PDB file of C-alpha atoms in Angstrom:
ATOM      1  CA  MET A  40     -37.834 -42.517 -46.011  1.00 96.00           C
ATOM      2  CA  ILE A  41     -37.962 -42.029 -42.447  1.00 98.00           C
ATOM      3  CA  LYS A  42     -39.100 -38.627 -40.892  1.00 98.00           C
ATOM      4  CA  ILE A  43     -37.385 -38.048 -38.049  1.00 98.00           C
ATOM      5  CA  TYR A  44     -38.771 -34.873 -35.717  1.00 98.00           C
ATOM      6  CA  GLY A  45     -36.824 -32.962 -33.552  1.00 97.00           C
ATOM      7  CA  LEU A  46     -34.971 -29.973 -32.070  1.00 95.00           C
ATOM      8  CA  PRO A  47     -31.275 -28.933 -32.478  1.00 91.00           C
ATOM      9  CA  THR A  48     -31.163 -28.705 -28.437  1.00 91.00           C
ATOM     10  CA  CYS A  49     -32.533 -31.805 -27.887  1.00 92.00           C
ATOM     11  CA  PRO A  50     -29.313 -33.829 -27.174  1.00 90.00           C
ATOM     12  CA  TYR A  51     -30.550 -37.060 -28.140  1.00 92.00           C
ATOM     13  CA  CYS A  52     -32.287 -35.796 -31.685  1.00 94.00           C
ATOM     14  CA  ASP A  53     -28.541 -33.940 -31.996  1.00 93.00           C
ATOM     15  CA  TYR A  54     -26.869 -37.444 -31.811  1.00 93.00           C
ATOM     16  CA  VAL A  55     -29.720 -38.866 -34.292  1.00 96.00           C
ATOM     17  CA  TYR A  56     -29.024 -35.496 -36.498  1.00 96.00           C
ATOM     18  CA  GLU A  57     -25.218 -36.143 -36.670  1.00 94.00           C
ATOM     19  CA  GLN A  58     -25.789 -39.769 -37.643  1.00 95.00           C
ATOM     20  CA  VAL A  59     -28.147 -39.132 -40.534  1.00 97.00           C
ATOM     21  CA  LYS A  60     -27.554 -35.396 -42.130  1.00 95.00           C
ATOM     22  CA  ASP A  61     -25.576 -36.806 -45.080  1.00 95.00           C
ATOM     23  CA  ARG A  62     -28.076 -39.902 -45.539  1.00 96.00           C
ATOM     24  CA  LYS A  63     -30.628 -37.419 -47.086  1.00 94.00           C
ATOM     25  CA  ASP A  64     -31.910 -40.280 -49.703  1.00 96.00           C
ATOM     26  CA  GLU A  65     -32.910 -42.462 -46.063  1.00 97.00           C
ATOM     27  CA  PHE A  66     -33.934 -40.195 -43.722  1.00 98.00           C
ATOM     28  CA  GLU A  67     -35.996 -36.588 -43.680  1.00 98.00           C
ATOM     29  CA  TYR A  68     -35.330 -34.447 -40.498  1.00 98.00           C
ATOM     30  CA  ILE A  69     -37.616 -32.691 -39.302  1.00 98.00           C
ATOM     31  CA  ASN A  70     -36.893 -29.446 -36.724  1.00 98.00           C
ATOM     32  CA  ILE A  71     -39.626 -28.811 -35.128  1.00 98.00           C
ATOM     33  CA  GLY A  72     -38.361 -25.653 -33.797  1.00 97.00           C
ATOM     34  CA  ALA A  73     -37.541 -24.113 -37.373  1.00 97.00           C
ATOM     35  CA  HIS A  74     -41.541 -23.390 -38.332  1.00 98.00           C
ATOM     36  CA  ILE A  75     -44.615 -23.339 -36.958  1.00 97.00           C
ATOM     37  CA  ARG A  76     -45.882 -25.707 -39.482  1.00 98.00           C
ATOM     38  CA  ASN A  77     -43.116 -28.741 -38.281  1.00 98.00           C
ATOM     39  CA  MET A  78     -43.942 -27.705 -34.986  1.00 98.00           C
ATOM     40  CA  SER A  79     -47.687 -28.068 -35.798  1.00 98.00           C
ATOM     41  CA  ARG A  80     -47.512 -31.514 -37.678  1.00 97.00           C
ATOM     42  CA  PHE A  81     -45.069 -32.622 -34.684  1.00 98.00           C
ATOM     43  CA  ILE A  82     -48.163 -31.725 -32.141  1.00 97.00           C
ATOM     44  CA  ARG A  83     -51.177 -33.349 -34.040  1.00 97.00           C
ATOM     45  CA  LEU A  84     -48.579 -36.337 -34.471  1.00 98.00           C
ATOM     46  CA  ARG A  85     -47.616 -36.416 -30.727  1.00 97.00           C
ATOM     47  CA  ASP A  86     -51.575 -35.559 -29.815  1.00 96.00           C
ATOM     48  CA  THR A  87     -53.051 -38.777 -31.766  1.00 97.00           C
ATOM     49  CA  ASN A  88     -50.407 -41.932 -31.572  1.00 97.00           C
ATOM     50  CA  PRO A  89     -50.015 -44.182 -29.052  1.00 97.00           C
ATOM     51  CA  ALA A  90     -46.516 -44.211 -29.230  1.00 97.00           C
ATOM     52  CA  PHE A  91     -46.311 -41.359 -27.741  1.00 97.00           C
ATOM     53  CA  ASP A  92     -48.476 -42.478 -24.503  1.00 96.00           C
ATOM     54  CA  HIS A  93     -45.414 -43.624 -21.977  1.00 95.00           C
ATOM     55  CA  SER A  94     -43.354 -39.840 -23.301  1.00 94.00           C
ATOM     56  CA  LYS A  95     -46.623 -38.180 -22.023  1.00 93.00           C
ATOM     57  CA  GLU A  96     -47.148 -39.427 -18.997  1.00 94.00           C
ATOM     58  CA  ILE A  97     -44.051 -38.718 -17.398  1.00 94.00           C
ATOM     59  CA  GLY A  98     -43.673 -35.346 -19.212  1.00 93.00           C
ATOM     60  CA  ASP A  99     -41.338 -35.862 -22.052  1.00 93.00           C
ATOM     61  CA  VAL A 100     -41.767 -34.040 -25.425  1.00 94.00           C
ATOM     62  CA  GLY A 101     -41.318 -37.424 -27.227  1.00 96.00           C
ATOM     63  CA  ILE A 102     -37.807 -36.349 -29.804  1.00 97.00           C
ATOM     64  CA  PRO A 103     -36.812 -37.661 -31.301  1.00 97.00           C
ATOM     65  CA  ALA A 104     -39.486 -39.519 -33.065  1.00 98.00           C
ATOM     66  CA  PHE A 105     -39.004 -41.619 -36.093  1.00 98.00           C
ATOM     67  CA  VAL A 106     -42.127 -42.117 -38.919  1.00 98.00           C
ATOM     68  CA  PHE A 107     -41.767 -45.166 -41.185  1.00 98.00           C
ATOM     69  CA  PRO A 108     -42.833 -44.910 -44.620  1.00 98.00           C
ATOM     70  CA  ASP A 109     -45.890 -47.561 -43.590  1.00 97.00           C
ATOM     71  CA  GLY A 110     -46.841 -45.005 -41.075  1.00 96.00           C
ATOM     72  CA  HIS A 111     -45.387 -46.826 -38.093  1.00 96.00           C
ATOM     73  CA  VAL A 112     -44.212 -44.698 -35.340  1.00 98.00           C
ATOM     74  CA  SER A 113     -41.310 -45.203 -32.719  1.00 98.00           C
ATOM     75  CA  LEU A 114     -39.141 -43.197 -30.479  1.00 97.00           C
ATOM     76  CA  ASP A 115     -36.809 -46.173 -30.252  1.00 96.00           C
ATOM     77  CA  PRO A 116     -33.683 -44.907 -33.011  1.00 96.00           C
ATOM     78  CA  ALA A 117     -32.591 -48.574 -33.137  1.00 95.00           C
ATOM     79  CA  ASP A 118     -35.813 -49.097 -34.987  1.00 96.00           C
ATOM     80  CA  ALA A 119     -34.529 -46.899 -37.526  1.00 97.00           C
ATOM     81  CA  GLY A 120     -30.767 -48.489 -37.300  1.00 95.00           C
ATOM     82  CA  LEU A 121     -29.299 -46.106 -35.269  1.00 95.00           C
ATOM     83  CA  ILE A 122     -28.104 -45.431 -32.010  1.00 87.00           C
ATOM     84  CA  GLU A 123     -28.851 -43.843 -29.321  1.00 83.00           C
ATOM     85  CA  TYR A 124     -26.929 -41.565 -27.145  1.00 79.00           C
ATOM     86  CA  GLY A 125     -26.067 -43.026 -23.978  1.00 65.00           C
ATOM     87  CA  SER A 126     -25.910 -46.392 -25.202  1.00 54.00           C
ATOM     88  CA  GLU A 127     -23.109 -48.550 -25.034  1.00 58.00           C
ATOM     89  CA  ALA A 128     -22.461 -48.405 -28.974  1.00 57.00           C
ATOM     90  CA  ALA A 129     -22.904 -44.368 -28.689  1.00 54.00           C
ATOM     91  CA  CYS A 130     -19.532 -42.662 -28.632  1.00 58.00           C
ATOM     92  CA  SER A 131     -18.117 -40.398 -25.728  1.00 58.00           C
ATOM     93  CA  ILE A 132     -17.586 -36.819 -26.067  1.00 55.00           C
ATOM     94  CA  ASP A 133     -14.159 -36.694 -26.839  1.00 65.00           C
ATOM     95  CA  ASP A 134     -14.807 -39.585 -29.652  1.00 63.00           C
ATOM     96  CA  HIS A 135     -17.115 -36.557 -31.116  1.00 58.00           C
ATOM     97  CA  LYS A 136     -14.499 -34.034 -30.614  1.00 62.00           C
ATOM     98  CA  SER A 137     -11.830 -35.566 -32.369  1.00 70.00           C
ATOM     99  CA  GLY A 138     -14.271 -36.422 -35.099  1.00 66.00           C
ATOM    100  CA  LYS A 139     -14.254 -40.035 -34.623  1.00 62.00           C
ATOM    101  CA  LYS A 140     -16.362 -41.651 -37.656  1.00 55.00           C
ATOM    102  CA  GLY A 141     -20.007 -42.599 -36.922  1.00 52.00           C
ATOM    103  CA  CYS A 142     -19.550 -39.764 -33.785  1.00 49.00           C
TER     104      CYS A 142
END
């Protein structure tokens, strides 16, 4: 199972969440703002994993973050078979509002 760390107030995370919310057998979405334990786990991961080096350099939080069963960490939704917000494959706001499948 792939763990995803994110926040509902992050548009990139929200876009990913919409793709995985009904796929609980494949993904565990962890809202880092829901409980201090979730935030703590994420901060420990962020502070110790080199996947976050660039994010820290540019002042980004580094979410959504994907942790794979083997421990590999990625910040790229494509690595988890998902579509990134703002990419060519992403839906428009109108698509999302109209309920287009996958949006």
